[in-house]
Amino acid sequence: IFSGLLGLLAGCGKGDDPSALHVYVGGTMRAALEEVARLWEARGGKVDLDYGDSGACAIKAEGGRGDLIVVHDPFHAVLEKKGLLLEGRAVATLEPAIAVAKGNPKGIAGLRDLVRPGIRVVLTDPKYSTAGSILERMATKAGIAADLERSVLARTRSGGEAANAVVLGNADATVAWGAVIRLREKDLDLVPIEAGFRPDPKTDPVIAEGVGPIDPARVLVTVDVLRSSRRPEAALAFAEFAASDAAAAVWERNGFG
């Protein structure tokens, strides 16, 4: 998977404060990192959050600037293999779920309901999306892989785009990270995926191109210090804060494990 990683160059913005830690933030983690940053700044620190999807920010980090990067698997391993990281911390986990319109008007109760007649589904492209790759394995375990593919109206690069299709009424459901759905809880409900269809890391590993298998049952979010950091000690202090008890409630409140 992720053969399209190099196509993810559309990316992160640039901040202007030279005294702030420059932090690349994958889109799924945006809301949580904004809260963590506010807590950090209340303690006297400064951060410049630079947004994009995880793949785009991983590529931006190769440009030789930036202090930290916040991504989910497999991008930590991609960056580590390229020698771009000094040190970091695992701060949270991600879990896929089904997103439906508020009130669940179609009565979708689980994965197999996505192939019911008349259900419109927008899904992420597994070439670009960890959640999309995990869904392939879950659909196979549920025995709906072929039917699900026939039900798909469109494929998107990000879970946010797929979730927005449900918000706008262009689809009845998608599968995205719980954190992506939580960001849109005013418009969306979360339907858990049945435990029996969740992938087993021993038999259903997700293979990330160039870095090998990742654990599909425990997709990690990491805050990593980049080798390009101008202030690695301050950057590591921020990573440790993001992984601390003080920040744990922020991650949980935003739909992370």
PDB file of C-alpha atoms in Angstrom:
ATOM      1  CA  ILE A   1       0.000   0.000   0.000  1.00  0.00           C
ATOM      2  CA  PHE A   2       0.899   3.673  -0.068  1.00  0.00           C
ATOM      3  CA  SER A   3       2.370   3.441  -3.566  1.00  0.00           C
ATOM      4  CA  GLY A   4       0.917   6.908  -4.017  1.00  0.00           C
ATOM      5  CA  LEU A   5       2.846   8.433  -1.120  1.00  0.00           C
ATOM      6  CA  LEU A   6       4.879  10.679  -3.378  1.00  0.00           C
ATOM      7  CA  GLY A   7       1.662  12.088  -4.804  1.00  0.00           C
ATOM      8  CA  LEU A   8       0.791  13.670  -1.485  1.00  0.00           C
ATOM      9  CA  LEU A   9       2.831  16.809  -1.955  1.00  0.00           C
ATOM     10  CA  ALA A  10      -0.078  19.178  -1.467  1.00  0.00           C
ATOM     11  CA  GLY A  11       0.712  20.259   1.958  1.00  0.00           C
ATOM     12  CA  CYS A  12       1.346  22.166   4.989  1.00  0.00           C
ATOM     13  CA  GLY A  13       1.386  25.906   5.451  1.00  0.00           C
ATOM     14  CA  LYS A  14       4.327  27.874   6.790  1.00  0.00           C
ATOM     15  CA  GLY A  15       4.435  29.902   9.966  1.00  0.00           C
ATOM     16  CA  ASP A  16       6.384  33.112  10.448  1.00  0.00           C
ATOM     17  CA  ASP A  17       7.499  33.091  14.091  1.00  0.00           C
ATOM     18  CA  PRO A  18      11.200  32.084  14.196  1.00  0.00           C
ATOM     19  CA  SER A  19      11.089  31.631  17.964  1.00  0.00           C
ATOM     20  CA  ALA A  20       8.374  28.957  17.826  1.00  0.00           C
ATOM     21  CA  LEU A  21       8.818  25.221  17.418  1.00  0.00           C
ATOM     22  CA  HIS A  22       7.732  24.351  13.886  1.00  0.00           C
ATOM     23  CA  VAL A  23       5.413  21.321  14.073  1.00  0.00           C
ATOM     24  CA  TYR A  24       4.065  19.466  11.051  1.00  0.00           C
ATOM     25  CA  VAL A  25       0.636  18.043  11.949  1.00  0.00           C
ATOM     26  CA  GLY A  26      -1.243  15.362  10.032  1.00  0.00           C
ATOM     27  CA  GLY A  27      -4.859  16.409   9.482  1.00  0.00           C
ATOM     28  CA  THR A  28      -6.411  13.686  11.640  1.00  0.00           C
ATOM     29  CA  MET A  29      -4.519  15.046  14.643  1.00  0.00           C
ATOM     30  CA  ARG A  30      -5.223  18.735  14.002  1.00  0.00           C
ATOM     31  CA  ALA A  31      -7.906  19.426  16.610  1.00  0.00           C
ATOM     32  CA  ALA A  32      -6.100  17.504  19.346  1.00  0.00           C
ATOM     33  CA  LEU A  33      -2.765  19.183  18.609  1.00  0.00           C
ATOM     34  CA  GLU A  34      -4.365  22.609  18.702  1.00  0.00           C
ATOM     35  CA  GLU A  35      -5.542  21.852  22.242  1.00  0.00           C
ATOM     36  CA  VAL A  36      -2.173  20.413  23.260  1.00  0.00           C
ATOM     37  CA  ALA A  37      -0.466  23.494  21.804  1.00  0.00           C
ATOM     38  CA  ARG A  38      -2.694  25.815  23.824  1.00  0.00           C
ATOM     39  CA  LEU A  39      -1.782  23.954  27.014  1.00  0.00           C
ATOM     40  CA  TRP A  40       1.908  24.113  26.072  1.00  0.00           C
ATOM     41  CA  GLU A  41       1.753  27.824  25.329  1.00  0.00           C
ATOM     42  CA  ALA A  42       0.017  28.435  28.655  1.00  0.00           C
ATOM     43  CA  ARG A  43       3.228  27.055  30.172  1.00  0.00           C
ATOM     44  CA  GLY A  44       5.342  29.560  28.259  1.00  0.00           C
ATOM     45  CA  GLY A  45       6.240  27.599  25.131  1.00  0.00           C
ATOM     46  CA  LYS A  46       5.622  28.575  21.520  1.00  0.00           C
ATOM     47  CA  VAL A  47       4.582  26.348  18.632  1.00  0.00           C
ATOM     48  CA  ASP A  48       3.819  26.960  14.992  1.00  0.00           C
ATOM     49  CA  LEU A  49       1.427  24.262  13.743  1.00  0.00           C
ATOM     50  CA  ASP A  50       1.851  23.421  10.067  1.00  0.00           C
ATOM     51  CA  TYR A  51      -1.045  21.362   8.662  1.00  0.00           C
ATOM     52  CA  GLY A  52      -1.487  18.780   5.923  1.00  0.00           C
ATOM     53  CA  ASP A  53      -2.301  15.098   5.652  1.00  0.00           C
ATOM     54  CA  SER A  54       0.237  12.775   7.240  1.00  0.00           C
ATOM     55  CA  GLY A  55       1.806  11.782   3.917  1.00  0.00           C
ATOM     56  CA  ALA A  56       2.202  15.351   2.731  1.00  0.00           C
ATOM     57  CA  CYS A  57       3.776  16.451   5.991  1.00  0.00           C
ATOM     58  CA  ALA A  58       6.123  13.451   5.931  1.00  0.00           C
ATOM     59  CA  ILE A  59       7.367  14.590   2.542  1.00  0.00           C
ATOM     60  CA  LYS A  60       7.635  18.204   3.688  1.00  0.00           C
ATOM     61  CA  ALA A  61       9.828  17.049   6.574  1.00  0.00           C
ATOM     62  CA  GLU A  62      12.398  15.922   4.011  1.00  0.00           C
ATOM     63  CA  GLY A  63      12.960  19.566   3.112  1.00  0.00           C
ATOM     64  CA  GLY A  64      15.441  20.110   5.942  1.00  0.00           C
ATOM     65  CA  ARG A  65      13.365  22.394   8.141  1.00  0.00           C
ATOM     66  CA  GLY A  66      10.950  21.900  10.998  1.00  0.00           C
ATOM     67  CA  ASP A  67      11.312  20.766  14.586  1.00  0.00           C
ATOM     68  CA  LEU A  68       8.644  18.087  15.044  1.00  0.00           C
ATOM     69  CA  ILE A  69       6.141  16.042  13.111  1.00  0.00           C
ATOM     70  CA  VAL A  70       2.877  14.453  14.311  1.00  0.00           C
ATOM     71  CA  VAL A  71       1.740  11.523  12.158  1.00  0.00           C
ATOM     72  CA  HIS A  72       0.070   8.139  12.422  1.00  0.00           C
ATOM     73  CA  ASP A  73       1.418   4.778  11.250  1.00  0.00           C
ATOM     74  CA  PRO A  74       3.111   4.007   8.912  1.00  0.00           C
ATOM     75  CA  PHE A  75       4.692   7.440   8.482  1.00  0.00           C
ATOM     76  CA  HIS A  76       6.824   7.258  11.623  1.00  0.00           C
ATOM     77  CA  ALA A  77       8.535   4.186  10.169  1.00  0.00           C
ATOM     78  CA  VAL A  78       8.909   5.867   6.759  1.00  0.00           C
ATOM     79  CA  LEU A  79      10.637   8.870   8.332  1.00  0.00           C
ATOM     80  CA  GLU A  80      12.754   6.719  10.617  1.00  0.00           C
ATOM     81  CA  LYS A  81      13.984   4.601   7.719  1.00  0.00           C
ATOM     82  CA  LYS A  82      15.037   7.756   5.891  1.00  0.00           C
ATOM     83  CA  GLY A  83      17.062   8.893   8.899  1.00  0.00           C
ATOM     84  CA  LEU A  84      14.973  12.030   9.466  1.00  0.00           C
ATOM     85  CA  LEU A  85      14.106  11.454  13.139  1.00  0.00           C
ATOM     86  CA  LEU A  86      16.063  11.987  16.342  1.00  0.00           C
ATOM     87  CA  GLU A  87      13.610  10.783  18.967  1.00  0.00           C
ATOM     88  CA  GLY A  88       9.907  10.818  19.666  1.00  0.00           C
ATOM     89  CA  ARG A  89       6.974   9.578  21.691  1.00  0.00           C
ATOM     90  CA  ALA A  90       3.877   7.513  20.946  1.00  0.00           C
ATOM     91  CA  VAL A  91       0.984   9.640  22.197  1.00  0.00           C
ATOM     92  CA  ALA A  92      -2.264   7.946  21.120  1.00  0.00           C
ATOM     93  CA  THR A  93      -3.893   5.259  18.985  1.00  0.00           C
ATOM     94  CA  LEU A  94      -6.457   5.327  16.188  1.00  0.00           C
ATOM     95  CA  GLU A  95      -9.363   2.977  15.562  1.00  0.00           C
ATOM     96  CA  PRO A  96     -11.598   2.798  12.460  1.00  0.00           C
ATOM     97  CA  ALA A  97     -15.380   3.099  12.735  1.00  0.00           C
ATOM     98  CA  ILE A  98     -18.394   3.660  10.506  1.00  0.00           C
ATOM     99  CA  ALA A  99     -19.584   7.238  10.060  1.00  0.00           C
ATOM    100  CA  VAL A 100     -23.281   7.807   9.355  1.00  0.00           C
ATOM    101  CA  ALA A 101     -25.529  10.862   9.268  1.00  0.00           C
ATOM    102  CA  LYS A 102     -26.766  12.177  12.606  1.00  0.00           C
ATOM    103  CA  GLY A 103     -29.564   9.982  13.908  1.00  0.00           C
ATOM    104  CA  ASN A 104     -28.439   7.109  11.639  1.00  0.00           C
ATOM    105  CA  PRO A 105     -31.457   7.398   9.312  1.00  0.00           C
ATOM    106  CA  LYS A 106     -30.473   4.306   7.317  1.00  0.00           C
ATOM    107  CA  GLY A 107     -30.201   2.129  10.436  1.00  0.00           C
ATOM    108  CA  ILE A 108     -26.646   1.018   9.734  1.00  0.00           C
ATOM    109  CA  ALA A 109     -25.577  -1.246  12.594  1.00  0.00           C
ATOM    110  CA  GLY A 110     -22.345  -2.785  11.335  1.00  0.00           C
ATOM    111  CA  LEU A 111     -19.994  -3.488   8.473  1.00  0.00           C
ATOM    112  CA  ARG A 112     -22.279  -5.798   6.512  1.00  0.00           C
ATOM    113  CA  ASP A 113     -24.974  -3.129   6.368  1.00  0.00           C
ATOM    114  CA  LEU A 114     -22.733  -1.131   4.038  1.00  0.00           C
ATOM    115  CA  VAL A 115     -23.645  -3.506   1.193  1.00  0.00           C
ATOM    116  CA  ARG A 116     -27.404  -3.378   1.705  1.00  0.00           C
ATOM    117  CA  PRO A 117     -29.330  -2.328  -1.431  1.00  0.00           C
ATOM    118  CA  GLY A 118     -29.594   1.444  -1.690  1.00  0.00           C
ATOM    119  CA  ILE A 119     -26.768   2.277   0.732  1.00  0.00           C
ATOM    120  CA  ARG A 120     -24.389   4.825  -0.809  1.00  0.00           C
ATOM    121  CA  VAL A 121     -20.788   4.506   0.356  1.00  0.00           C
ATOM    122  CA  VAL A 122     -17.740   6.727  -0.124  1.00  0.00           C
ATOM    123  CA  LEU A 123     -14.457   5.194   1.020  1.00  0.00           C
ATOM    124  CA  THR A 124     -10.796   6.146   1.184  1.00  0.00           C
ATOM    125  CA  ASP A 125      -8.279   4.875  -1.342  1.00  0.00           C
ATOM    126  CA  PRO A 126      -6.072   2.204   0.278  1.00  0.00           C
ATOM    127  CA  LYS A 127      -3.090   3.459  -1.762  1.00  0.00           C
ATOM    128  CA  TYR A 128      -3.108   6.639   0.309  1.00  0.00           C
ATOM    129  CA  SER A 129      -5.035   5.740   3.460  1.00  0.00           C
ATOM    130  CA  THR A 130      -4.086   3.473   6.348  1.00  0.00           C
ATOM    131  CA  ALA A 131      -7.763   3.223   7.321  1.00  0.00           C
ATOM    132  CA  GLY A 132      -8.646   2.288   3.744  1.00  0.00           C
ATOM    133  CA  SER A 133      -6.074  -0.504   3.776  1.00  0.00           C
ATOM    134  CA  ILE A 134      -7.367  -1.835   7.093  1.00  0.00           C
ATOM    135  CA  LEU A 135     -10.925  -1.755   5.733  1.00  0.00           C
ATOM    136  CA  GLU A 136      -9.892  -4.096   2.910  1.00  0.00           C
ATOM    137  CA  ARG A 137      -8.954  -6.732   5.476  1.00  0.00           C
ATOM    138  CA  MET A 138     -12.111  -6.175   7.531  1.00  0.00           C
ATOM    139  CA  ALA A 139     -14.327  -6.460   4.457  1.00  0.00           C
ATOM    140  CA  THR A 140     -12.653  -9.743   3.562  1.00  0.00           C
ATOM    141  CA  LYS A 141     -13.232 -11.097   7.080  1.00  0.00           C
ATOM    142  CA  ALA A 142     -16.881  -9.992   6.880  1.00  0.00           C
ATOM    143  CA  GLY A 143     -17.289 -11.700   3.498  1.00  0.00           C
ATOM    144  CA  ILE A 144     -18.381  -8.509   1.752  1.00  0.00           C
ATOM    145  CA  ALA A 145     -15.272  -7.432  -0.179  1.00  0.00           C
ATOM    146  CA  ALA A 146     -16.730  -7.823  -3.680  1.00  0.00           C
ATOM    147  CA  ASP A 147     -20.160  -6.422  -2.785  1.00  0.00           C
ATOM    148  CA  LEU A 148     -18.609  -3.469  -0.968  1.00  0.00           C
ATOM    149  CA  GLU A 149     -16.542  -2.504  -3.993  1.00  0.00           C
ATOM    150  CA  ARG A 150     -19.709  -2.463  -6.107  1.00  0.00           C
ATOM    151  CA  SER A 151     -21.378  -0.151  -3.561  1.00  0.00           C
ATOM    152  CA  VAL A 152     -18.617   2.475  -3.590  1.00  0.00           C
ATOM    153  CA  LEU A 153     -19.591   5.753  -5.233  1.00  0.00           C
ATOM    154  CA  ALA A 154     -16.134   7.314  -4.967  1.00  0.00           C
ATOM    155  CA  ARG A 155     -12.710   6.968  -3.360  1.00  0.00           C
ATOM    156  CA  THR A 156     -10.965   9.807  -1.550  1.00  0.00           C
ATOM    157  CA  ARG A 157      -7.396  10.290  -0.343  1.00  0.00           C
ATOM    158  CA  SER A 158      -8.363  11.210   3.199  1.00  0.00           C
ATOM    159  CA  GLY A 159     -10.908  10.100   5.759  1.00  0.00           C
ATOM    160  CA  GLY A 160     -11.876  13.729   6.268  1.00  0.00           C
ATOM    161  CA  GLU A 161     -12.989  14.015   2.652  1.00  0.00           C
ATOM    162  CA  ALA A 162     -14.982  10.782   2.911  1.00  0.00           C
ATOM    163  CA  ALA A 163     -16.610  11.894   6.173  1.00  0.00           C
ATOM    164  CA  ASN A 164     -17.525  15.232   4.599  1.00  0.00           C
ATOM    165  CA  ALA A 165     -19.343  13.375   1.825  1.00  0.00           C
ATOM    166  CA  VAL A 166     -21.628  11.920   4.519  1.00  0.00           C
ATOM    167  CA  VAL A 167     -22.040  15.332   6.180  1.00  0.00           C
ATOM    168  CA  LEU A 168     -23.103  16.829   2.835  1.00  0.00           C
ATOM    169  CA  GLY A 169     -25.558  14.003   2.134  1.00  0.00           C
ATOM    170  CA  ASN A 170     -23.607  12.712  -0.854  1.00  0.00           C
ATOM    171  CA  ALA A 171     -23.117   9.342   0.854  1.00  0.00           C
ATOM    172  CA  ASP A 172     -24.884   7.369   3.556  1.00  0.00           C
ATOM    173  CA  ALA A 173     -21.752   6.032   5.221  1.00  0.00           C
ATOM    174  CA  THR A 174     -17.993   5.794   5.207  1.00  0.00           C
ATOM    175  CA  VAL A 175     -15.298   4.120   7.284  1.00  0.00           C
ATOM    176  CA  ALA A 176     -12.849   6.523   8.927  1.00  0.00           C
ATOM    177  CA  TRP A 177     -10.858   6.957  12.110  1.00  0.00           C
ATOM    178  CA  GLY A 178     -13.004   7.545  15.175  1.00  0.00           C
ATOM    179  CA  ALA A 179     -11.119  10.814  15.683  1.00  0.00           C
ATOM    180  CA  VAL A 180     -12.190  12.002  12.212  1.00  0.00           C
ATOM    181  CA  ILE A 181     -15.817  11.223  13.039  1.00  0.00           C
ATOM    182  CA  ARG A 182     -15.567  12.904  16.458  1.00  0.00           C
ATOM    183  CA  LEU A 183     -14.487  16.141  14.763  1.00  0.00           C
ATOM    184  CA  ARG A 184     -17.847  16.136  12.978  1.00  0.00           C
ATOM    185  CA  GLU A 185     -20.038  14.916  15.821  1.00  0.00           C
ATOM    186  CA  LYS A 186     -22.551  17.715  15.233  1.00  0.00           C
ATOM    187  CA  ASP A 187     -23.415  16.089  11.890  1.00  0.00           C
ATOM    188  CA  LEU A 188     -22.283  12.475  12.211  1.00  0.00           C
ATOM    189  CA  ASP A 189     -22.825   9.460  14.445  1.00  0.00           C
ATOM    190  CA  LEU A 190     -20.224   6.766  15.034  1.00  0.00           C
ATOM    191  CA  VAL A 191     -21.144   3.102  14.564  1.00  0.00           C
ATOM    192  CA  PRO A 192     -18.510   0.687  15.973  1.00  0.00           C
ATOM    193  CA  ILE A 193     -17.190  -2.066  13.735  1.00  0.00           C
ATOM    194  CA  GLU A 194     -17.883  -5.535  15.102  1.00  0.00           C
ATOM    195  CA  ALA A 195     -14.972  -7.083  16.994  1.00  0.00           C
ATOM    196  CA  GLY A 196     -15.085 -10.251  14.894  1.00  0.00           C
ATOM    197  CA  PHE A 197     -14.286  -8.320  11.744  1.00  0.00           C
ATOM    198  CA  ARG A 198     -11.388  -6.322  13.139  1.00  0.00           C
ATOM    199  CA  PRO A 199      -7.995  -7.385  11.807  1.00  0.00           C
ATOM    200  CA  ASP A 200      -5.679  -9.600  13.824  1.00  0.00           C
ATOM    201  CA  PRO A 201      -2.092  -8.305  13.637  1.00  0.00           C
ATOM    202  CA  LYS A 202      -0.806 -11.890  13.478  1.00  0.00           C
ATOM    203  CA  THR A 203      -2.880 -12.912  10.446  1.00  0.00           C
ATOM    204  CA  ASP A 204      -3.986  -9.623   8.868  1.00  0.00           C
ATOM    205  CA  PRO A 205      -0.974  -7.288   8.885  1.00  0.00           C
ATOM    206  CA  VAL A 206      -1.125  -4.096   6.878  1.00  0.00           C
ATOM    207  CA  ILE A 207       1.954  -3.831   4.669  1.00  0.00           C
ATOM    208  CA  ALA A 208       3.317  -0.314   4.258  1.00  0.00           C
ATOM    209  CA  GLU A 209       5.487   0.006   1.189  1.00  0.00           C
ATOM    210  CA  GLY A 210       9.166   0.113   2.059  1.00  0.00           C
ATOM    211  CA  VAL A 211       8.716  -0.315   5.823  1.00  0.00           C
ATOM    212  CA  GLY A 212       6.968  -3.652   6.230  1.00  0.00           C
ATOM    213  CA  PRO A 213       3.954  -4.586   8.393  1.00  0.00           C
ATOM    214  CA  ILE A 214       2.185  -2.320  10.853  1.00  0.00           C
ATOM    215  CA  ASP A 215      -0.210  -3.426  13.567  1.00  0.00           C
ATOM    216  CA  PRO A 216      -3.738  -2.801  12.217  1.00  0.00           C
ATOM    217  CA  ALA A 217      -5.256  -3.298  15.661  1.00  0.00           C
ATOM    218  CA  ARG A 218      -3.129  -0.561  17.236  1.00  0.00           C
ATOM    219  CA  VAL A 219      -2.370   2.239  14.789  1.00  0.00           C
ATOM    220  CA  LEU A 220      -0.048   4.592  16.643  1.00  0.00           C
ATOM    221  CA  VAL A 221       0.107   8.378  16.593  1.00  0.00           C
ATOM    222  CA  THR A 222       3.621   9.657  17.260  1.00  0.00           C
ATOM    223  CA  VAL A 223       5.159  13.049  17.979  1.00  0.00           C
ATOM    224  CA  ASP A 224       8.700  12.895  16.604  1.00  0.00           C
ATOM    225  CA  VAL A 225      11.645  15.278  16.817  1.00  0.00           C
ATOM    226  CA  LEU A 226      13.099  15.899  13.366  1.00  0.00           C
ATOM    227  CA  ARG A 227      16.829  15.778  12.738  1.00  0.00           C
ATOM    228  CA  SER A 228      16.441  19.240  11.191  1.00  0.00           C
ATOM    229  CA  SER A 229      15.284  20.718  14.521  1.00  0.00           C
ATOM    230  CA  ARG A 230      17.056  23.899  15.580  1.00  0.00           C
ATOM    231  CA  ARG A 231      16.161  23.221  19.228  1.00  0.00           C
ATOM    232  CA  PRO A 232      16.015  19.454  19.715  1.00  0.00           C
ATOM    233  CA  GLU A 233      15.878  19.617  23.522  1.00  0.00           C
ATOM    234  CA  ALA A 234      12.874  21.957  23.475  1.00  0.00           C
ATOM    235  CA  ALA A 235      11.291  19.835  20.735  1.00  0.00           C
ATOM    236  CA  LEU A 236      11.680  16.668  22.817  1.00  0.00           C
ATOM    237  CA  ALA A 237      10.149  18.453  25.800  1.00  0.00           C
ATOM    238  CA  PHE A 238       7.090  19.211  23.665  1.00  0.00           C
ATOM    239  CA  ALA A 239       6.883  15.575  22.513  1.00  0.00           C
ATOM    240  CA  GLU A 240       7.047  14.418  26.121  1.00  0.00           C
ATOM    241  CA  PHE A 241       4.333  16.877  27.082  1.00  0.00           C
ATOM    242  CA  ALA A 242       2.103  15.600  24.262  1.00  0.00           C
ATOM    243  CA  ALA A 243       2.546  12.086  25.685  1.00  0.00           C
ATOM    244  CA  SER A 244       2.026  13.122  29.315  1.00  0.00           C
ATOM    245  CA  ASP A 245      -0.932  12.674  31.641  1.00  0.00           C
ATOM    246  CA  ALA A 246      -1.619  16.392  31.218  1.00  0.00           C
ATOM    247  CA  ALA A 247      -2.390  15.839  27.526  1.00  0.00           C
ATOM    248  CA  ALA A 248      -4.058  12.412  27.791  1.00  0.00           C
ATOM    249  CA  ALA A 249      -7.534  13.842  28.324  1.00  0.00           C
ATOM    250  CA  VAL A 250      -7.141  15.937  25.172  1.00  0.00           C
ATOM    251  CA  TRP A 251      -6.453  12.894  23.023  1.00  0.00           C
ATOM    252  CA  GLU A 252      -9.331  10.953  24.557  1.00  0.00           C
ATOM    253  CA  ARG A 253     -11.748  13.857  24.167  1.00  0.00           C
ATOM    254  CA  ASN A 254     -10.853  14.065  20.485  1.00  0.00           C
ATOM    255  CA  GLY A 255     -11.616  10.417  19.786  1.00  0.00           C
ATOM    256  CA  PHE A 256      -8.180   8.811  20.162  1.00  0.00           C
ATOM    257  CA  GLY A 257      -7.189   5.862  22.268  1.00  0.00           C
TER     258      GLY A 257
END
